mmCIF file with all atom_site columns, C-alpha atoms in Angstrom:
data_model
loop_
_atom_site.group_PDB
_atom_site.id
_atom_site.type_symbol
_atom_site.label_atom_id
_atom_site.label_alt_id
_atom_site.label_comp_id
_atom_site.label_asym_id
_atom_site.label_entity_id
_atom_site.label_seq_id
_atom_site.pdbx_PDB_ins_code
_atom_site.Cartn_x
_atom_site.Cartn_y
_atom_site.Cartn_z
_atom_site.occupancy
_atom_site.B_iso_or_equiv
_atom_site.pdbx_formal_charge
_atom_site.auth_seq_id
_atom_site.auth_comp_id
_atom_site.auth_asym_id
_atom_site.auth_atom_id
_atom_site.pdbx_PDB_model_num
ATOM 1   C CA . UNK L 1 1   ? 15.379  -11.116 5.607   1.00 0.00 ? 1493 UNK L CA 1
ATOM 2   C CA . UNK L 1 2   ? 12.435  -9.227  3.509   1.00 0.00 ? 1494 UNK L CA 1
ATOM 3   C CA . UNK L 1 3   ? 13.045  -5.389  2.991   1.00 0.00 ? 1495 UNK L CA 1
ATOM 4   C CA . UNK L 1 4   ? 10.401  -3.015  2.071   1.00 0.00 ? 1496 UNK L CA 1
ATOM 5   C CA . UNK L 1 5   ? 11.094  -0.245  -0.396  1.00 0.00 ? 1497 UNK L CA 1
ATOM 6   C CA . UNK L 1 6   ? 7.776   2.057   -0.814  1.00 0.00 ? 1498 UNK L CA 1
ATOM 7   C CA . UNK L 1 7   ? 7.666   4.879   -3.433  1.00 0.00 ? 1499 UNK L CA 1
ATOM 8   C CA . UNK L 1 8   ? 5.744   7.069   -5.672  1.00 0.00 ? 1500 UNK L CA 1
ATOM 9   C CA . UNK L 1 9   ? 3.809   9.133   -2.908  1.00 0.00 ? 1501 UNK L CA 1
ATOM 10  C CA . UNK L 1 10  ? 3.726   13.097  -3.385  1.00 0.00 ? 1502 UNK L CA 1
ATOM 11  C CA . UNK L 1 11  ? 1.453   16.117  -2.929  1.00 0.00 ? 1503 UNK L CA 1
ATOM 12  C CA . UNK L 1 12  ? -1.762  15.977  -5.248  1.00 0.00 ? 1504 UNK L CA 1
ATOM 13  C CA . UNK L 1 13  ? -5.088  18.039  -5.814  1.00 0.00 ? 1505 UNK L CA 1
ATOM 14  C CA . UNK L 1 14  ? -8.530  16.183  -5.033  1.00 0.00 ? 1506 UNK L CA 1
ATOM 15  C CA . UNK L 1 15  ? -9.556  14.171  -7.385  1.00 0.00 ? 1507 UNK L CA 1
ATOM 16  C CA . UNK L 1 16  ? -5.895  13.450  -8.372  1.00 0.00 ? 1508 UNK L CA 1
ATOM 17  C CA . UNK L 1 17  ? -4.318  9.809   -8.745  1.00 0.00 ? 1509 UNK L CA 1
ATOM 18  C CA . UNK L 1 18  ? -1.278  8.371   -7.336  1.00 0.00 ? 1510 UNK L CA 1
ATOM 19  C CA . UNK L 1 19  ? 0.271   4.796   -8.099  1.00 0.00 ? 1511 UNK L CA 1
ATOM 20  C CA . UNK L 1 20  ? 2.652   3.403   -5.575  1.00 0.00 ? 1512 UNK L CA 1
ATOM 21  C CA . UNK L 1 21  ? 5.475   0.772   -5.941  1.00 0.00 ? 1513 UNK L CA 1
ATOM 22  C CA . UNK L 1 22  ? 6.425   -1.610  -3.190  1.00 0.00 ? 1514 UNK L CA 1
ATOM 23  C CA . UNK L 1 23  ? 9.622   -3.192  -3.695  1.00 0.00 ? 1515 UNK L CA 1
ATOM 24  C CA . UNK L 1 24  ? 10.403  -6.398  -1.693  1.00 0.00 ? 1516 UNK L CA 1
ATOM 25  C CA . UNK L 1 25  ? 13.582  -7.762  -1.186  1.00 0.00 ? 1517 UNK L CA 1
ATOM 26  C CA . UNK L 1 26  ? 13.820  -11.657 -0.625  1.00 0.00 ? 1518 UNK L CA 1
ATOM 27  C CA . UNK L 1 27  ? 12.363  -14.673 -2.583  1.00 0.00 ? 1519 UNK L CA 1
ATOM 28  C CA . UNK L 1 28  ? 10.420  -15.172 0.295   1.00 0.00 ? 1520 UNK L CA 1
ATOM 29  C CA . UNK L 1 29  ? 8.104   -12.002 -0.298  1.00 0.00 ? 1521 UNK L CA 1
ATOM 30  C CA . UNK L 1 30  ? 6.444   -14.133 -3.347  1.00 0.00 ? 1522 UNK L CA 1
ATOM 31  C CA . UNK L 1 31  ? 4.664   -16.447 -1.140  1.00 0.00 ? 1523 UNK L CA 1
ATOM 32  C CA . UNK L 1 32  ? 2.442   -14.436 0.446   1.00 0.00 ? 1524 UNK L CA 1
ATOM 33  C CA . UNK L 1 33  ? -0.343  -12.538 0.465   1.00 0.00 ? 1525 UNK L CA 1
ATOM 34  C CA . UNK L 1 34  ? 0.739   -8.648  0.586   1.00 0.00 ? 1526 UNK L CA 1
ATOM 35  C CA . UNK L 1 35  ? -0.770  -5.447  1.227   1.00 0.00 ? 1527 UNK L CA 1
ATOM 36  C CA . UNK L 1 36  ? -1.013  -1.886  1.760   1.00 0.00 ? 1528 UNK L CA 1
ATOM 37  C CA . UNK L 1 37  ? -1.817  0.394   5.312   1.00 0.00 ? 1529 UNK L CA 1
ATOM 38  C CA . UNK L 1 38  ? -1.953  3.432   5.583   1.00 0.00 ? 1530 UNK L CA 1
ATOM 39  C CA . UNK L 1 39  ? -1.388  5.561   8.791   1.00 0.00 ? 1531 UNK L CA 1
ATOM 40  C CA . UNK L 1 40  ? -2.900  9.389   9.382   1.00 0.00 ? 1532 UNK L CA 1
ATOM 41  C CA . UNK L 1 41  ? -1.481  11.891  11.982  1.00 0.00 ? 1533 UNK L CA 1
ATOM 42  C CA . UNK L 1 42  ? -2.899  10.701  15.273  1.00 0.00 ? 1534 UNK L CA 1
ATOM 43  C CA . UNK L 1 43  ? -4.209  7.978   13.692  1.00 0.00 ? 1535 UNK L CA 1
ATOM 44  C CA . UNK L 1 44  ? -3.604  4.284   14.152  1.00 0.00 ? 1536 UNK L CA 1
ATOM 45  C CA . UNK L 1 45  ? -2.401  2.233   11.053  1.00 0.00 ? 1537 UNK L CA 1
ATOM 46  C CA . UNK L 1 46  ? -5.136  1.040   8.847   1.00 0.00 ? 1538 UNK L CA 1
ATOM 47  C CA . UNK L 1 47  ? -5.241  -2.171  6.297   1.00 0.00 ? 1539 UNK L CA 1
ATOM 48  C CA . UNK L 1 48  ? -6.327  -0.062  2.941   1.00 0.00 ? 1540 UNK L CA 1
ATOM 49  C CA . UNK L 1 49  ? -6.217  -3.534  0.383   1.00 0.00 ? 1541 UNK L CA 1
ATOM 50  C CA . UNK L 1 50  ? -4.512  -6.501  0.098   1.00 0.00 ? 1542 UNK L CA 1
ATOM 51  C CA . UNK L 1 51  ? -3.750  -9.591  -2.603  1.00 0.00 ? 1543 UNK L CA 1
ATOM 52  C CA . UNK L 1 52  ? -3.266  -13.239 -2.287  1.00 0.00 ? 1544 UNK L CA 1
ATOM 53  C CA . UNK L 1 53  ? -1.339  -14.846 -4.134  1.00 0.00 ? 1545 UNK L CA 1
ATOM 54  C CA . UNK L 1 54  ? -3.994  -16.075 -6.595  1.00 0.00 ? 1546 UNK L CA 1
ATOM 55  C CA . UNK L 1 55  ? -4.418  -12.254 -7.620  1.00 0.00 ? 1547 UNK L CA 1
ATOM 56  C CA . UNK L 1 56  ? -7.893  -12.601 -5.276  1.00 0.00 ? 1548 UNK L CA 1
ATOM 57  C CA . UNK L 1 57  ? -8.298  -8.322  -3.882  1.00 0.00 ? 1549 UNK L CA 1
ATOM 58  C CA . UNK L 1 58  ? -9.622  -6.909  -0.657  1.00 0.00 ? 1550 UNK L CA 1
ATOM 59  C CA . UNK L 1 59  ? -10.325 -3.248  -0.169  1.00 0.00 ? 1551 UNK L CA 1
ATOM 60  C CA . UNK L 1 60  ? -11.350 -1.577  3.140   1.00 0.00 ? 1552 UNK L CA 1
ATOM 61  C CA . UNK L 1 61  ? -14.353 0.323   2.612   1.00 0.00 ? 1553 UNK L CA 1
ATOM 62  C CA . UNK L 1 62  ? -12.270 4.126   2.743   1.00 0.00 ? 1554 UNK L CA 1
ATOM 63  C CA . UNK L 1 63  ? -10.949 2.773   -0.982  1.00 0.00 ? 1555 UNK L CA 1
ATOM 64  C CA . UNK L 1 64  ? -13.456 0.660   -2.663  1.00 0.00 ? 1556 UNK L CA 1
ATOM 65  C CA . UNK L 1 65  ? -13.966 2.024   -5.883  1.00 0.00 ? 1557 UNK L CA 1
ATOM 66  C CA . UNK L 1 66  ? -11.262 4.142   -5.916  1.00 0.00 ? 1558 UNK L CA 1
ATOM 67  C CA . UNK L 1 67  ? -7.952  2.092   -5.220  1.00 0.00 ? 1559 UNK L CA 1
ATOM 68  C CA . UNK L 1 68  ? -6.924  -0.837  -6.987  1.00 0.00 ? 1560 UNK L CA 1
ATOM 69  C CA . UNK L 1 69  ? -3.960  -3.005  -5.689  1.00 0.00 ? 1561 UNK L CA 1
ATOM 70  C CA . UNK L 1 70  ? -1.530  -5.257  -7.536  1.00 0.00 ? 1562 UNK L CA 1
ATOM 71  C CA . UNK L 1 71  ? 1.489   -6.678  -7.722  1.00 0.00 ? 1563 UNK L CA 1
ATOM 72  C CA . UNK L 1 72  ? 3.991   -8.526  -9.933  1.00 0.00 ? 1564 UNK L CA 1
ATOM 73  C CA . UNK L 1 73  ? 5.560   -11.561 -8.592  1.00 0.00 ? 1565 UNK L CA 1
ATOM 74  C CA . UNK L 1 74  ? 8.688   -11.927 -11.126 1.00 0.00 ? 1566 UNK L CA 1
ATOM 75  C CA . UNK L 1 75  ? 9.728   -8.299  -10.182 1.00 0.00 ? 1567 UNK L CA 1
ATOM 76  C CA . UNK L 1 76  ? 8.785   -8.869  -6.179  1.00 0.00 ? 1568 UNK L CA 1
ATOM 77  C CA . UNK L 1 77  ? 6.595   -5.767  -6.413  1.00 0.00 ? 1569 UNK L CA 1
ATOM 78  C CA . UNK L 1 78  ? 2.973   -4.563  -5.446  1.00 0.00 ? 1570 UNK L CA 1
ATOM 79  C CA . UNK L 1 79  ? 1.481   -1.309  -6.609  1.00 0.00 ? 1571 UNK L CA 1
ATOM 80  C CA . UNK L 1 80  ? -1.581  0.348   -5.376  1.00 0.00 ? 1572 UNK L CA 1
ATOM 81  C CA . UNK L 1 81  ? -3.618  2.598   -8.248  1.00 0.00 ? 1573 UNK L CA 1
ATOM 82  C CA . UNK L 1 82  ? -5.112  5.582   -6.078  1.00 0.00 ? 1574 UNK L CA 1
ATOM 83  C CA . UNK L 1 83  ? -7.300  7.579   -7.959  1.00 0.00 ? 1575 UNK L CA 1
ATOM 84  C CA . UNK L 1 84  ? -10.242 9.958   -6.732  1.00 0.00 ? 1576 UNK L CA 1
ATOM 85  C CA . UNK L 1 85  ? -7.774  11.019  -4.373  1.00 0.00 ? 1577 UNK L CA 1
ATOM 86  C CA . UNK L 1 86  ? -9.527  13.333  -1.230  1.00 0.00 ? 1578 UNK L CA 1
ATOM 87  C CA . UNK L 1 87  ? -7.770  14.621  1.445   1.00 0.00 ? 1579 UNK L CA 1
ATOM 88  C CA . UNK L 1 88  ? -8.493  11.833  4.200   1.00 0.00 ? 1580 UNK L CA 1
ATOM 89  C CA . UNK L 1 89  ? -5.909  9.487   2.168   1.00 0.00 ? 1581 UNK L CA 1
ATOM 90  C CA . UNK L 1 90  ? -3.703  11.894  3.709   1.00 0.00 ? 1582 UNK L CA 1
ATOM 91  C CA . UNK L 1 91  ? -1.237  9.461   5.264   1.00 0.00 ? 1583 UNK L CA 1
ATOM 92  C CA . UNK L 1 92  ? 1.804   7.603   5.469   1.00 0.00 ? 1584 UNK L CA 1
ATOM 93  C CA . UNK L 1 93  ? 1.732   4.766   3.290   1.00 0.00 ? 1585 UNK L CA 1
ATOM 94  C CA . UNK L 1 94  ? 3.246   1.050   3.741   1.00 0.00 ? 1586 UNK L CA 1
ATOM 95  C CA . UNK L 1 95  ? 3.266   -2.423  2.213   1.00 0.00 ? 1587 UNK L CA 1
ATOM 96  C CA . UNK L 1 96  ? 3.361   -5.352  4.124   1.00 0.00 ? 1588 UNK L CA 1
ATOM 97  C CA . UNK L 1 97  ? 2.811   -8.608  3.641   1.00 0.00 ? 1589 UNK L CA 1
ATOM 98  C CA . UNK L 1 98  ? -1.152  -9.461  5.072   1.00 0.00 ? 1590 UNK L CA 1
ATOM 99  C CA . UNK L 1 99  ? 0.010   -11.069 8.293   1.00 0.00 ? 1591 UNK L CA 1
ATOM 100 C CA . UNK L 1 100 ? 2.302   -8.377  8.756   1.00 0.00 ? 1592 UNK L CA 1
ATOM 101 C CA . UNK L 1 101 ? 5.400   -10.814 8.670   1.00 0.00 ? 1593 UNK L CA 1
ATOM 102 C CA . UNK L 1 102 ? 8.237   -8.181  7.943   1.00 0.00 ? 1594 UNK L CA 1
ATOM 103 C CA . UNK L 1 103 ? 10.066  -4.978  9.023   1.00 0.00 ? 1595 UNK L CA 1
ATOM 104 C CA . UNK L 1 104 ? 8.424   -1.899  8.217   1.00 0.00 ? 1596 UNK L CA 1
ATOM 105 C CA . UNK L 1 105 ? 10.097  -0.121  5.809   1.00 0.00 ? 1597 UNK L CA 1
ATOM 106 C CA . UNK L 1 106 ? 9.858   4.067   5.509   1.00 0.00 ? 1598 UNK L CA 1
ATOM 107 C CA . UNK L 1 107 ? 6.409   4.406   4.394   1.00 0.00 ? 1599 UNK L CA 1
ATOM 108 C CA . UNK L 1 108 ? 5.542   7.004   1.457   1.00 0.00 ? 1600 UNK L CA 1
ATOM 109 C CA . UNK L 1 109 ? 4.170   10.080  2.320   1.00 0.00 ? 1601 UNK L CA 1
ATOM 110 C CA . UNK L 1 110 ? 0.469   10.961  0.644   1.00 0.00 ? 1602 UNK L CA 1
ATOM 111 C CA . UNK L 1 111 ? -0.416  14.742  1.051   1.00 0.00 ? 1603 UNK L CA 1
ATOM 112 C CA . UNK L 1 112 ? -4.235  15.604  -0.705  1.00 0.00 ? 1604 UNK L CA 1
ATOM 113 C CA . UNK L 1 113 ? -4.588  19.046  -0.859  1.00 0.00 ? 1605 UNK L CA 1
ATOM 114 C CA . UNK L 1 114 ? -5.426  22.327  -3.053  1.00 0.00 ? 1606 UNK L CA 1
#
């Protein structure tokens, strides 16, 4: 069974950056396409990019231009470069895999604020 491990989230300024690490346990976690959502207070959980597993990138609108996803298949992890940071990336962050195949792990907490 696949467990997600998110990390790197924190408080930042506008205009900051942040780069978060997903961590996926399981072999299986290499196979498919992954991705990262994001969910806001009273909000409902958002796709914010994803990547196949040809290294092919979607971005939702809300980070084009300012987010750029990755990941690294040997080491079972995806990152996501946030930079330009504003405060409506406030959120709880998680990774997934695109179809949404696994558990949910904890999520990383993104605060944007002066």
């Amino acid at each position: 069974q696949v467990q997600l491990r998110e990390s790197g989230g924190g408080l930042v300024q506008p205009g900051g950056s942040l780069r978060l690490s997903c961590v996926a346990s399981g072999s299986m976690a290499r196979l498919y396409a992954m991705a990262w959502y994001r969910q806001a207070p009273e909000k409902q959980r958002e796709l914010v990019a994803n990547i196949a597993r040809d290294g092919s990138t979607y971005y939702a609108d809300s980070g084009k231009g300012r987010f750029t996803i990755s990941r690294d298949v040997a080491k079972n992890t995806v990152y996501l470069q946030m930079n330009s940071l504003i405060p409506e990336d406030t959120a709880v962050y998680y990774c997934n895999s695109l179809a949404i195949l696994y558990a949910w792990g904890q999520g990383t907490q993104i605060n944007v604020s002066s």
